[in-house]
Amino acid sequence: MARLFLLFALVALLPVELVNAGDPFHIRGRVYCDTCRCGFETSATTYIQGARVRIECKDRNSLNLKYSVDGDTDSTGTYNIHVDGDHQDQICYVKLISSSLADCKTAYPGCAR
C-alpha cells in the first residue's frame, strides 16, 4: 500500500513540477566596442571577447528581481545564455557587467539595458 501511495504521489505531483519548470530558452547577443559612437555596428566595430553580461528578470508590478544569470562572451564577442523557467510575466533585459577592454568599459547610454 505504501508503494502505491508513493507512486500516486509522484504521478500527482509531476504535472505541478512540469508547470513550474516552464520552457527554458537561450538569449544570444554580441558585445562590441562602439569606437565611432554611432550607436550601431559598423565596419570599425570591435567585438569584445571575455565580456561579462547579466540577464535580469524583474516582477512586472513590483520590479523586484526574480531571476538573474551571468554569461561571458566568446572569441567573437557572442554570448549565448541558457535561461531556466518561464519569465513571460516578467520584464527581462541584458546588461553589461564588465568588459575585457580597458579603453571600452562603459555601456553606451541608450544601450545599457
mmCIF file with all atom_site columns, C-alpha atoms in Angstrom:
data_model
loop_
_atom_site.group_PDB
_atom_site.id
_atom_site.type_symbol
_atom_site.label_atom_id
_atom_site.label_alt_id
_atom_site.label_comp_id
_atom_site.label_asym_id
_atom_site.label_entity_id
_atom_site.label_seq_id
_atom_site.pdbx_PDB_ins_code
_atom_site.Cartn_x
_atom_site.Cartn_y
_atom_site.Cartn_z
_atom_site.occupancy
_atom_site.B_iso_or_equiv
_atom_site.pdbx_formal_charge
_atom_site.auth_seq_id
_atom_site.auth_comp_id
_atom_site.auth_asym_id
_atom_site.auth_atom_id
_atom_site.pdbx_PDB_model_num
ATOM 1   C CA . MET A 1 1   ? 0.000  0.000  0.000   1.00 0.00 ? 1   MET A CA 1
ATOM 2   C CA . ALA A 1 2   ? 2.855  2.410  0.821   1.00 0.00 ? 2   ALA A CA 1
ATOM 3   C CA . ARG A 1 3   ? 4.393  1.807  -2.629  1.00 0.00 ? 3   ARG A CA 1
ATOM 4   C CA . LEU A 1 4   ? 1.078  2.537  -4.306  1.00 0.00 ? 4   LEU A CA 1
ATOM 5   C CA . PHE A 1 5   ? 0.758  5.833  -2.391  1.00 0.00 ? 5   PHE A CA 1
ATOM 6   C CA . LEU A 1 6   ? 4.319  6.856  -3.332  1.00 0.00 ? 6   LEU A CA 1
ATOM 7   C CA . LEU A 1 7   ? 3.616  6.097  -6.993  1.00 0.00 ? 7   LEU A CA 1
ATOM 8   C CA . PHE A 1 8   ? 0.359  8.065  -6.814  1.00 0.00 ? 8   PHE A CA 1
ATOM 9   C CA . ALA A 1 9   ? 2.142  10.988 -5.120  1.00 0.00 ? 9   ALA A CA 1
ATOM 10  C CA . LEU A 1 10  ? 4.835  11.046 -7.806  1.00 0.00 ? 10  LEU A CA 1
ATOM 11  C CA . VAL A 1 11  ? 2.287  10.897 -10.619 1.00 0.00 ? 11  VAL A CA 1
ATOM 12  C CA . ALA A 1 12  ? 0.093  13.543 -8.976  1.00 0.00 ? 12  ALA A CA 1
ATOM 13  C CA . LEU A 1 13  ? 2.962  15.945 -8.246  1.00 0.00 ? 13  LEU A CA 1
ATOM 14  C CA . LEU A 1 14  ? 4.782  15.556 -11.567 1.00 0.00 ? 14  LEU A CA 1
ATOM 15  C CA . PRO A 1 15  ? 2.432  17.870 -13.517 1.00 0.00 ? 15  PRO A CA 1
ATOM 16  C CA . VAL A 1 16  ? 2.864  20.550 -10.839 1.00 0.00 ? 16  VAL A CA 1
ATOM 17  C CA . GLU A 1 17  ? 6.638  20.383 -11.258 1.00 0.00 ? 17  GLU A CA 1
ATOM 18  C CA . LEU A 1 18  ? 6.348  20.497 -15.048 1.00 0.00 ? 18  LEU A CA 1
ATOM 19  C CA . VAL A 1 19  ? 4.121  23.567 -14.902 1.00 0.00 ? 19  VAL A CA 1
ATOM 20  C CA . ASN A 1 20  ? 6.555  25.321 -12.566 1.00 0.00 ? 20  ASN A CA 1
ATOM 21  C CA . ALA A 1 21  ? 9.555  24.406 -14.697 1.00 0.00 ? 21  ALA A CA 1
ATOM 22  C CA . GLY A 1 22  ? 8.372  26.415 -17.701 1.00 0.00 ? 22  GLY A CA 1
ATOM 23  C CA . ASP A 1 23  ? 10.087 26.344 -21.040 1.00 0.00 ? 23  ASP A CA 1
ATOM 24  C CA . PRO A 1 24  ? 13.784 27.182 -20.858 1.00 0.00 ? 24  PRO A CA 1
ATOM 25  C CA . PHE A 1 25  ? 15.238 29.321 -23.639 1.00 0.00 ? 25  PHE A CA 1
ATOM 26  C CA . HIS A 1 26  ? 18.503 30.890 -24.789 1.00 0.00 ? 26  HIS A CA 1
ATOM 27  C CA . ILE A 1 27  ? 19.371 34.535 -25.241 1.00 0.00 ? 27  ILE A CA 1
ATOM 28  C CA . ARG A 1 28  ? 22.118 35.291 -27.719 1.00 0.00 ? 28  ARG A CA 1
ATOM 29  C CA . GLY A 1 29  ? 23.748 38.615 -28.451 1.00 0.00 ? 29  GLY A CA 1
ATOM 30  C CA . ARG A 1 30  ? 27.051 40.351 -29.038 1.00 0.00 ? 30  ARG A CA 1
ATOM 31  C CA . VAL A 1 31  ? 29.110 42.848 -27.093 1.00 0.00 ? 31  VAL A CA 1
ATOM 32  C CA . TYR A 1 32  ? 31.161 45.324 -29.082 1.00 0.00 ? 32  TYR A CA 1
ATOM 33  C CA . CYS A 1 33  ? 33.162 48.489 -28.672 1.00 0.00 ? 33  CYS A CA 1
ATOM 34  C CA . ASP A 1 34  ? 31.476 51.368 -30.475 1.00 0.00 ? 34  ASP A CA 1
ATOM 35  C CA . THR A 1 35  ? 34.638 53.310 -31.318 1.00 0.00 ? 35  THR A CA 1
ATOM 36  C CA . CYS A 1 36  ? 32.759 55.688 -33.637 1.00 0.00 ? 36  CYS A CA 1
ATOM 37  C CA . ARG A 1 37  ? 29.988 56.361 -31.074 1.00 0.00 ? 37  ARG A CA 1
ATOM 38  C CA . CYS A 1 38  ? 27.394 55.581 -33.753 1.00 0.00 ? 38  CYS A CA 1
ATOM 39  C CA . GLY A 1 39  ? 25.132 53.505 -31.533 1.00 0.00 ? 39  GLY A CA 1
ATOM 40  C CA . PHE A 1 40  ? 25.144 50.604 -34.005 1.00 0.00 ? 40  PHE A CA 1
ATOM 41  C CA . GLU A 1 41  ? 27.598 48.150 -35.550 1.00 0.00 ? 41  GLU A CA 1
ATOM 42  C CA . THR A 1 42  ? 29.884 49.454 -38.317 1.00 0.00 ? 42  THR A CA 1
ATOM 43  C CA . SER A 1 43  ? 32.945 48.196 -40.186 1.00 0.00 ? 43  SER A CA 1
ATOM 44  C CA . ALA A 1 44  ? 35.059 49.721 -37.368 1.00 0.00 ? 44  ALA A CA 1
ATOM 45  C CA . THR A 1 45  ? 33.257 47.698 -34.674 1.00 0.00 ? 45  THR A CA 1
ATOM 46  C CA . THR A 1 46  ? 35.481 45.642 -32.372 1.00 0.00 ? 46  THR A CA 1
ATOM 47  C CA . TYR A 1 47  ? 33.750 42.649 -30.754 1.00 0.00 ? 47  TYR A CA 1
ATOM 48  C CA . ILE A 1 48  ? 34.763 42.053 -27.143 1.00 0.00 ? 48  ILE A CA 1
ATOM 49  C CA . GLN A 1 49  ? 35.917 38.613 -26.048 1.00 0.00 ? 49  GLN A CA 1
ATOM 50  C CA . GLY A 1 50  ? 35.592 37.876 -22.324 1.00 0.00 ? 50  GLY A CA 1
ATOM 51  C CA . ALA A 1 51  ? 32.945 40.492 -21.560 1.00 0.00 ? 51  ALA A CA 1
ATOM 52  C CA . ARG A 1 52  ? 30.521 39.564 -18.791 1.00 0.00 ? 52  ARG A CA 1
ATOM 53  C CA . VAL A 1 53  ? 26.794 40.195 -19.215 1.00 0.00 ? 53  VAL A CA 1
ATOM 54  C CA . ARG A 1 54  ? 23.850 39.557 -16.911 1.00 0.00 ? 54  ARG A CA 1
ATOM 55  C CA . ILE A 1 55  ? 20.258 38.689 -17.682 1.00 0.00 ? 55  ILE A CA 1
ATOM 56  C CA . GLU A 1 56  ? 17.872 40.036 -15.057 1.00 0.00 ? 56  GLU A CA 1
ATOM 57  C CA . CYS A 1 57  ? 14.143 39.404 -14.885 1.00 0.00 ? 57  CYS A CA 1
ATOM 58  C CA . LYS A 1 58  ? 12.006 41.571 -12.626 1.00 0.00 ? 58  LYS A CA 1
ATOM 59  C CA . ASP A 1 59  ? 8.410  41.369 -11.491 1.00 0.00 ? 59  ASP A CA 1
ATOM 60  C CA . ARG A 1 60  ? 6.295  43.499 -13.814 1.00 0.00 ? 60  ARG A CA 1
ATOM 61  C CA . ASN A 1 61  ? 4.490  45.279 -10.948 1.00 0.00 ? 61  ASN A CA 1
ATOM 62  C CA . SER A 1 62  ? 6.911  45.498 -8.027  1.00 0.00 ? 62  SER A CA 1
ATOM 63  C CA . LEU A 1 63  ? 10.129 45.475 -10.115 1.00 0.00 ? 63  LEU A CA 1
ATOM 64  C CA . ASN A 1 64  ? 11.650 43.081 -7.570  1.00 0.00 ? 64  ASN A CA 1
ATOM 65  C CA . LEU A 1 65  ? 14.398 40.900 -9.007  1.00 0.00 ? 65  LEU A CA 1
ATOM 66  C CA . LYS A 1 66  ? 13.061 37.392 -9.711  1.00 0.00 ? 66  LYS A CA 1
ATOM 67  C CA . TYR A 1 67  ? 15.853 35.819 -11.799 1.00 0.00 ? 67  TYR A CA 1
ATOM 68  C CA . SER A 1 68  ? 19.459 36.577 -12.640 1.00 0.00 ? 68  SER A CA 1
ATOM 69  C CA . VAL A 1 69  ? 22.131 34.689 -14.581 1.00 0.00 ? 69  VAL A CA 1
ATOM 70  C CA . ASP A 1 70  ? 25.554 35.749 -15.884 1.00 0.00 ? 70  ASP A CA 1
ATOM 71  C CA . GLY A 1 71  ? 27.389 34.758 -19.024 1.00 0.00 ? 71  GLY A CA 1
ATOM 72  C CA . ASP A 1 72  ? 30.619 35.542 -20.859 1.00 0.00 ? 72  ASP A CA 1
ATOM 73  C CA . THR A 1 73  ? 31.308 36.308 -24.496 1.00 0.00 ? 73  THR A CA 1
ATOM 74  C CA . ASP A 1 74  ? 33.349 34.014 -26.712 1.00 0.00 ? 74  ASP A CA 1
ATOM 75  C CA . SER A 1 75  ? 36.098 34.932 -29.191 1.00 0.00 ? 75  SER A CA 1
ATOM 76  C CA . THR A 1 76  ? 33.522 36.563 -31.498 1.00 0.00 ? 76  THR A CA 1
ATOM 77  C CA . GLY A 1 77  ? 32.024 38.707 -28.729 1.00 0.00 ? 77  GLY A CA 1
ATOM 78  C CA . THR A 1 78  ? 28.924 36.496 -28.676 1.00 0.00 ? 78  THR A CA 1
ATOM 79  C CA . TYR A 1 79  ? 27.104 35.361 -25.536 1.00 0.00 ? 79  TYR A CA 1
ATOM 80  C CA . ASN A 1 80  ? 24.598 32.510 -25.531 1.00 0.00 ? 80  ASN A CA 1
ATOM 81  C CA . ILE A 1 81  ? 22.927 32.205 -22.136 1.00 0.00 ? 81  ILE A CA 1
ATOM 82  C CA . HIS A 1 82  ? 20.542 29.453 -21.054 1.00 0.00 ? 82  HIS A CA 1
ATOM 83  C CA . VAL A 1 83  ? 17.578 30.813 -19.096 1.00 0.00 ? 83  VAL A CA 1
ATOM 84  C CA . ASP A 1 84  ? 15.656 28.378 -16.906 1.00 0.00 ? 84  ASP A CA 1
ATOM 85  C CA . GLY A 1 85  ? 11.914 28.624 -16.482 1.00 0.00 ? 85  GLY A CA 1
ATOM 86  C CA . ASP A 1 86  ? 9.165  30.796 -17.872 1.00 0.00 ? 86  ASP A CA 1
ATOM 87  C CA . HIS A 1 87  ? 9.560  34.545 -17.386 1.00 0.00 ? 87  HIS A CA 1
ATOM 88  C CA . GLN A 1 88  ? 6.634  35.605 -19.566 1.00 0.00 ? 88  GLN A CA 1
ATOM 89  C CA . ASP A 1 89  ? 5.088  37.776 -16.843 1.00 0.00 ? 89  ASP A CA 1
ATOM 90  C CA . GLN A 1 90  ? 8.375  39.478 -16.024 1.00 0.00 ? 90  GLN A CA 1
ATOM 91  C CA . ILE A 1 91  ? 10.463 42.226 -17.572 1.00 0.00 ? 91  ILE A CA 1
ATOM 92  C CA . CYS A 1 92  ? 13.826 40.794 -18.645 1.00 0.00 ? 92  CYS A CA 1
ATOM 93  C CA . TYR A 1 93  ? 16.872 42.556 -20.034 1.00 0.00 ? 93  TYR A CA 1
ATOM 94  C CA . VAL A 1 94  ? 20.584 42.034 -20.603 1.00 0.00 ? 94  VAL A CA 1
ATOM 95  C CA . LYS A 1 95  ? 23.159 44.403 -19.173 1.00 0.00 ? 95  LYS A CA 1
ATOM 96  C CA . LEU A 1 96  ? 26.930 44.671 -19.368 1.00 0.00 ? 96  LEU A CA 1
ATOM 97  C CA . ILE A 1 97  ? 28.725 43.774 -16.134 1.00 0.00 ? 97  ILE A CA 1
ATOM 98  C CA . SER A 1 98  ? 32.345 44.059 -17.256 1.00 0.00 ? 98  SER A CA 1
ATOM 99  C CA . SER A 1 99  ? 34.492 44.401 -20.353 1.00 0.00 ? 99  SER A CA 1
ATOM 100 C CA . SER A 1 100 ? 37.909 42.900 -21.023 1.00 0.00 ? 100 SER A CA 1
ATOM 101 C CA . LEU A 1 101 ? 38.963 46.014 -22.978 1.00 0.00 ? 101 LEU A CA 1
ATOM 102 C CA . ALA A 1 102 ? 40.471 48.699 -20.735 1.00 0.00 ? 102 ALA A CA 1
ATOM 103 C CA . ASP A 1 103 ? 39.522 51.530 -23.104 1.00 0.00 ? 103 ASP A CA 1
ATOM 104 C CA . CYS A 1 104 ? 35.975 50.291 -23.670 1.00 0.00 ? 104 CYS A CA 1
ATOM 105 C CA . LYS A 1 105 ? 34.294 49.586 -20.322 1.00 0.00 ? 105 LYS A CA 1
ATOM 106 C CA . THR A 1 106 ? 31.216 51.819 -20.320 1.00 0.00 ? 106 THR A CA 1
ATOM 107 C CA . ALA A 1 107 ? 27.878 50.832 -21.827 1.00 0.00 ? 107 ALA A CA 1
ATOM 108 C CA . TYR A 1 108 ? 26.505 53.329 -24.329 1.00 0.00 ? 108 TYR A CA 1
ATOM 109 C CA . PRO A 1 109 ? 23.707 55.350 -22.604 1.00 0.00 ? 109 PRO A CA 1
ATOM 110 C CA . GLY A 1 110 ? 20.857 54.144 -24.851 1.00 0.00 ? 110 GLY A CA 1
ATOM 111 C CA . CYS A 1 111 ? 22.122 50.561 -24.901 1.00 0.00 ? 111 CYS A CA 1
ATOM 112 C CA . ALA A 1 112 ? 22.904 49.962 -21.230 1.00 0.00 ? 112 ALA A CA 1
ATOM 113 C CA . ARG A 1 113 ? 19.969 47.505 -20.983 1.00 0.00 ? 113 ARG A CA 1
#
